[in-house]
Amino acid sequence: MSLLAATGITKRFAGITALDDVRIAVDEGERVGLIGPNGAGKTTLFNCLLGLLRADAGTVSFDGSDITRLPAYRRARLGIGRTFQRVELFSGSSVRDHLLFAHRIRSGTGALWKDILGLGLPKPQELASCDALLESLGLEGMGGEPIETLSLGQSRLVEVARALMTQPRILLLDEPSSGLDRAETAALAGTLMRIQTDQGFGLLLVEHDVELVATFTDRTYVLDFGRLITHGPTAEVMKDPQVKTAYLGDMLVDTP
Ligand code: ATP
């Protein structure tokens, strides 16, 4: 049984069929890629899996339970973490504030309201787990830094850290390489690989950067014009002539 699975997902926007009967599954601890050219429907599928968009048809299940009608915050509490294509951090707050906020959302004790009112002081163990996570991501000593002083690469890591504070069983990443150069992308991939291997959560990587997907994932799904055109072991998918010529062209890396 897959940890996260979606079948028959169809989504239309005013005459455009963004997704047409798409299925996807990610197992526990697996690294899966989702690729496709611009407008293929990747972000739409990502949002349907997260509950940020309601599909017109299809079902989504998590750990064997139907979550199709659950709102995004309840999916997050079940253990579906995510980062977005655009960095969504709050200026005026520190790195640690971002992590604590995420932790309170996941724990769902009502302490979030105290945070909003400025009343809930972090507990020592919350601070310790923030600092340990920052250290594991190579951001040691940066907890007190104002978020606006970080580079884009560091900001992406804070987004990952924030998602990891919710202790996800699966992490969905929408174009984490967006805006990063090759060296920054390689550094981010190395850090993600290390922490995913260490913690064992499942991972769905939505990416334009085919090289990143080729080196990082075990299996890959390919969307085009809202349809799933192929899926399978990443190395085989990358060699598929249909994918190579019709959809990825020169972007495709040569895989052994
Ligand atoms: P990119 O790689 O450029 O981010 P994508 O594969 O993520 O593209 P989507 O953003 O999911 O593709 O878009 C799929 C299709 O749905 C596109 O034709 C897009 O214009 C359309 N679309 C997406 N969101 C909306 C919306 N809110 N309203 C109308 N059309 C939309």
GROMACS .gro file of C-alpha atoms in nm, residues 1-215:
model
  215
    1MET     CA    1   0.000   0.000   0.000
    2SER     CA    2   0.135   0.341  -0.100
    3LEU     CA    3   0.172   0.613   0.159
    4LEU     CA    4   0.027   0.883  -0.068
    5ALA     CA    5  -0.179   0.783  -0.370
    6ALA     CA    6  -0.404   0.967  -0.611
    7THR     CA    7  -0.616   0.815  -0.888
    8GLY     CA    8  -0.835   0.960  -1.161
    9ILE     CA    9  -0.740   1.318  -1.077
   10THR     CA   10  -0.907   1.557  -1.321
   11LYS     CA   11  -0.902   1.935  -1.288
   12ARG     CA   12  -1.043   2.192  -1.528
   13PHE     CA   13  -1.003   2.569  -1.526
   14ALA     CA   14  -1.252   2.754  -1.747
   15GLY     CA   15  -1.219   2.532  -2.051
   16ILE     CA   16  -0.859   2.418  -1.988
   17THR     CA   17  -0.815   2.060  -1.873
   18ALA     CA   18  -0.513   2.104  -1.648
   19LEU     CA   19  -0.521   1.740  -1.532
   20ASP     CA   20  -0.690   1.449  -1.707
   21ASP     CA   21  -0.732   1.122  -1.518
   22VAL     CA   22  -0.390   1.136  -1.353
   23ARG     CA   23  -0.263   0.884  -1.101
   24ILE     CA   24   0.046   0.897  -0.886
   25ALA     CA   25   0.172   0.708  -0.581
   26VAL     CA   26   0.460   0.753  -0.341
   27ASP     CA   27   0.565   0.482  -0.096
   28GLU     CA   28   0.708   0.528   0.251
   29GLY     CA   29   1.071   0.645   0.232
   30GLU     CA   30   1.070   0.666  -0.148
   31ARG     CA   31   1.205   0.956  -0.358
   32VAL     CA   32   0.978   1.023  -0.656
   33GLY     CA   33   1.006   1.285  -0.930
   34LEU     CA   34   0.728   1.464  -1.120
   35ILE     CA   35   0.843   1.636  -1.438
   36GLY     CA   36   0.693   1.787  -1.751
   37PRO     CA   37   0.718   2.098  -1.964
   38ASN     CA   38   0.566   2.436  -1.875
   39GLY     CA   39   0.192   2.418  -1.822
   40ALA     CA   40   0.192   2.035  -1.802
   41GLY     CA   41  -0.010   2.041  -1.480
   42LYS     CA   42   0.262   1.971  -1.220
   43THR     CA   43   0.169   2.252  -0.980
   44THR     CA   44  -0.200   2.177  -1.022
   45LEU     CA   45  -0.141   1.814  -0.924
   46PHE     CA   46   0.082   1.924  -0.633
   47ASN     CA   47  -0.200   2.150  -0.507
   48CYS     CA   48  -0.462   1.876  -0.547
   49LEU     CA   49  -0.245   1.639  -0.340
   50LEU     CA   50  -0.206   1.903  -0.069
   51GLY     CA   51  -0.573   1.999  -0.059
   52LEU     CA   52  -0.507   2.354  -0.180
   53LEU     CA   53  -0.718   2.281  -0.488
   54ARG     CA   54  -1.026   2.061  -0.508
   55ALA     CA   55  -1.009   1.822  -0.806
   56ASP     CA   56  -1.319   1.787  -1.024
   57ALA     CA   57  -1.278   1.409  -1.012
   58GLY     CA   58  -1.053   1.150  -0.853
   59THR     CA   59  -0.947   1.043  -0.508
   60VAL     CA   60  -0.646   1.104  -0.286
   61SER     CA   61  -0.551   0.865  -0.006
   62PHE     CA   62  -0.289   0.880   0.265
   63ASP     CA   63  -0.178   0.576   0.462
   64GLY     CA   64  -0.485   0.388   0.342
   65SER     CA   65  -0.742   0.655   0.437
   66ASP     CA   66  -0.940   0.863   0.189
   67ILE     CA   67  -0.836   1.227   0.233
   68THR     CA   68  -0.999   1.362  -0.084
   69ARG     CA   69  -1.225   1.597   0.109
   70LEU     CA   70  -0.983   1.696   0.384
   71PRO     CA   71  -0.864   2.060   0.387
   72ALA     CA   72  -0.493   2.137   0.356
   73TYR     CA   73  -0.431   2.199   0.727
   74ARG     CA   74  -0.571   1.858   0.822
   75ARG     CA   75  -0.356   1.688   0.558
   76ALA     CA   76  -0.055   1.873   0.703
   77ARG     CA   77  -0.137   1.740   1.050
   78LEU     CA   78  -0.152   1.386   0.911
   79GLY     CA   79   0.208   1.425   0.799
   80ILE     CA   80   0.201   1.574   0.449
   81GLY     CA   81   0.465   1.850   0.446
   82ARG     CA   82   0.542   2.084   0.158
   83THR     CA   83   0.751   2.370   0.028
   84PHE     CA   84   0.639   2.608  -0.246
   85GLN     CA   85   0.800   2.729  -0.568
   86ARG     CA   86   0.815   3.087  -0.442
   87VAL     CA   87   0.989   3.130  -0.110
   88GLU     CA   88   0.717   3.221   0.140
   89LEU     CA   89   0.893   3.358   0.445
   90PHE     CA   90   0.788   3.648   0.667
   91SER     CA   91   1.022   3.944   0.690
   92GLY     CA   92   1.060   4.085   1.039
   93SER     CA   93   1.078   3.733   1.187
   94SER     CA   94   1.382   3.526   1.271
   95VAL     CA   95   1.470   3.188   1.126
   96ARG     CA   96   1.375   3.027   1.458
   97ASP     CA   97   1.035   3.203   1.464
   98HIS     CA   98   0.950   3.036   1.133
   99LEU     CA   99   1.036   2.694   1.268
  100LEU     CA  100   0.850   2.741   1.596
  101PHE     CA  101   0.541   2.858   1.415
  102ALA     CA  102   0.544   2.544   1.197
  103HIS     CA  103   0.589   2.325   1.503
  104ARG     CA  104   0.287   2.482   1.675
  105ILE     CA  105   0.073   2.434   1.364
  106ARG     CA  106   0.156   2.063   1.354
  107SER     CA  107   0.106   2.005   1.725
  108GLY     CA  108  -0.236   2.172   1.700
  109THR     CA  109  -0.272   2.236   2.072
  110GLY     CA  110  -0.416   2.583   2.038
  111ALA     CA  111  -0.078   2.733   2.124
  112LEU     CA  112  -0.082   2.887   1.777
  113TRP     CA  113  -0.329   3.149   1.901
  114LYS     CA  114  -0.096   3.238   2.185
  115ASP     CA  115   0.179   3.284   1.927
  116ILE     CA  116  -0.041   3.512   1.722
  117LEU     CA  117  -0.117   3.715   2.035
  118GLY     CA  118   0.250   3.714   2.130
  119LEU     CA  119   0.189   3.525   2.456
  120GLY     CA  120   0.333   3.179   2.394
  121LEU     CA  121   0.699   3.164   2.487
  122PRO     CA  122   0.883   2.872   2.329
  123LYS     CA  123   0.965   2.581   2.555
  124PRO     CA  124   1.331   2.482   2.598
  125GLN     CA  125   1.272   2.153   2.414
  126GLU     CA  126   1.114   2.339   2.120
  127LEU     CA  127   1.419   2.564   2.098
  128ALA     CA  128   1.650   2.264   2.121
  129SER     CA  129   1.472   2.080   1.839
  130CYS     CA  130   1.485   2.395   1.620
  131ASP     CA  131   1.856   2.431   1.675
  132ALA     CA  132   1.923   2.059   1.614
  133LEU     CA  133   1.732   2.073   1.286
  134LEU     CA  134   1.912   2.389   1.174
  135GLU     CA  135   2.243   2.222   1.249
  136SER     CA  136   2.149   1.913   1.047
  137LEU     CA  137   2.073   2.139   0.750
  138GLY     CA  138   2.403   2.326   0.779
  139LEU     CA  139   2.235   2.639   0.922
  140GLU     CA  140   2.385   2.610   1.270
  141GLY     CA  141   2.393   2.933   1.469
  142MET     CA  142   2.143   3.102   1.234
  143GLY     CA  143   1.829   3.066   1.448
  144GLY     CA  144   1.831   3.428   1.558
  145GLU     CA  145   1.903   3.573   1.212
  146PRO     CA  146   1.636   3.796   1.058
  147ILE     CA  147   1.493   3.606   0.763
  148GLU     CA  148   1.557   3.890   0.517
  149THR     CA  149   1.934   3.863   0.562
  150LEU     CA  150   1.946   3.509   0.416
  151SER     CA  151   2.056   3.417   0.063
  152LEU     CA  152   1.800   3.245  -0.162
  153GLY     CA  153   1.975   2.910  -0.109
  154GLN     CA  154   1.958   2.954   0.270
  155SER     CA  155   1.593   3.065   0.247
  156ARG     CA  156   1.507   2.744   0.061
  157LEU     CA  157   1.673   2.546   0.338
  158VAL     CA  158   1.467   2.736   0.597
  159GLU     CA  159   1.156   2.641   0.398
  160VAL     CA  160   1.268   2.278   0.412
  161ALA     CA  161   1.344   2.313   0.785
  162ARG     CA  162   1.002   2.462   0.844
  163ALA     CA  163   0.841   2.169   0.663
  164LEU     CA  164   1.051   1.921   0.861
  165MET     CA  165   0.941   2.080   1.192
  166THR     CA  166   0.599   1.935   1.117
  167GLN     CA  167   0.760   1.586   1.121
  168PRO     CA  168   0.623   1.489   0.780
  169ARG     CA  169   0.589   1.130   0.668
  170ILE     CA  170   0.605   1.266   0.315
  171LEU     CA  171   0.750   1.592   0.188
  172LEU     CA  172   0.628   1.754  -0.135
  173LEU     CA  173   0.873   2.000  -0.289
  174ASP     CA  174   0.763   2.232  -0.570
  175GLU     CA  175   1.067   2.334  -0.775
  176PRO     CA  176   1.317   2.373  -0.489
  177SER     CA  177   1.589   2.461  -0.743
  178SER     CA  178   1.395   2.761  -0.875
  179GLY     CA  179   1.624   3.068  -0.881
  180LEU     CA  180   1.930   2.875  -0.763
  181ASP     CA  181   2.249   2.835  -0.966
  182ARG     CA  182   2.405   2.494  -1.033
  183ALA     CA  183   2.631   2.499  -0.727
  184GLU     CA  184   2.346   2.606  -0.497
  185THR     CA  185   2.118   2.341  -0.648
  186ALA     CA  186   2.381   2.071  -0.596
  187ALA     CA  187   2.430   2.183  -0.234
  188LEU     CA  188   2.055   2.180  -0.170
  189ALA     CA  189   2.022   1.835  -0.331
  190GLY     CA  190   2.308   1.698  -0.118
  191THR     CA  191   2.152   1.830   0.203
  192LEU     CA  192   1.807   1.701   0.111
  193MET     CA  193   1.944   1.359   0.019
  194ARG     CA  194   2.131   1.332   0.349
  195ILE     CA  195   1.838   1.434   0.567
  196GLN     CA  196   1.589   1.221   0.372
  197THR     CA  197   1.812   0.915   0.406
  198ASP     CA  198   1.854   0.989   0.775
  199GLN     CA  199   1.487   1.051   0.856
  200GLY     CA  200   1.328   0.818   0.600
  201PHE     CA  201   1.031   1.030   0.495
  202GLY     CA  202   0.885   0.989   0.145
  203LEU     CA  203   0.958   1.267  -0.099
  204LEU     CA  204   0.783   1.396  -0.411
  205LEU     CA  205   0.998   1.635  -0.611
  206VAL     CA  206   0.822   1.854  -0.869
  207GLU     CA  207   1.096   1.997  -1.087
  208HIS     CA  208   1.199   2.162  -1.411
  209ASP     CA  209   1.560   2.068  -1.339
  210VAL     CA  210   1.574   1.725  -1.501
  211GLU     CA  211   1.933   1.670  -1.391
  212LEU     CA  212   1.828   1.713  -1.029
  213VAL     CA  213   1.544   1.463  -1.075
  214ALA     CA  214   1.779   1.219  -1.253
  215THR     CA  215   2.028   1.217  -0.967
   0.00000   0.00000   0.00000
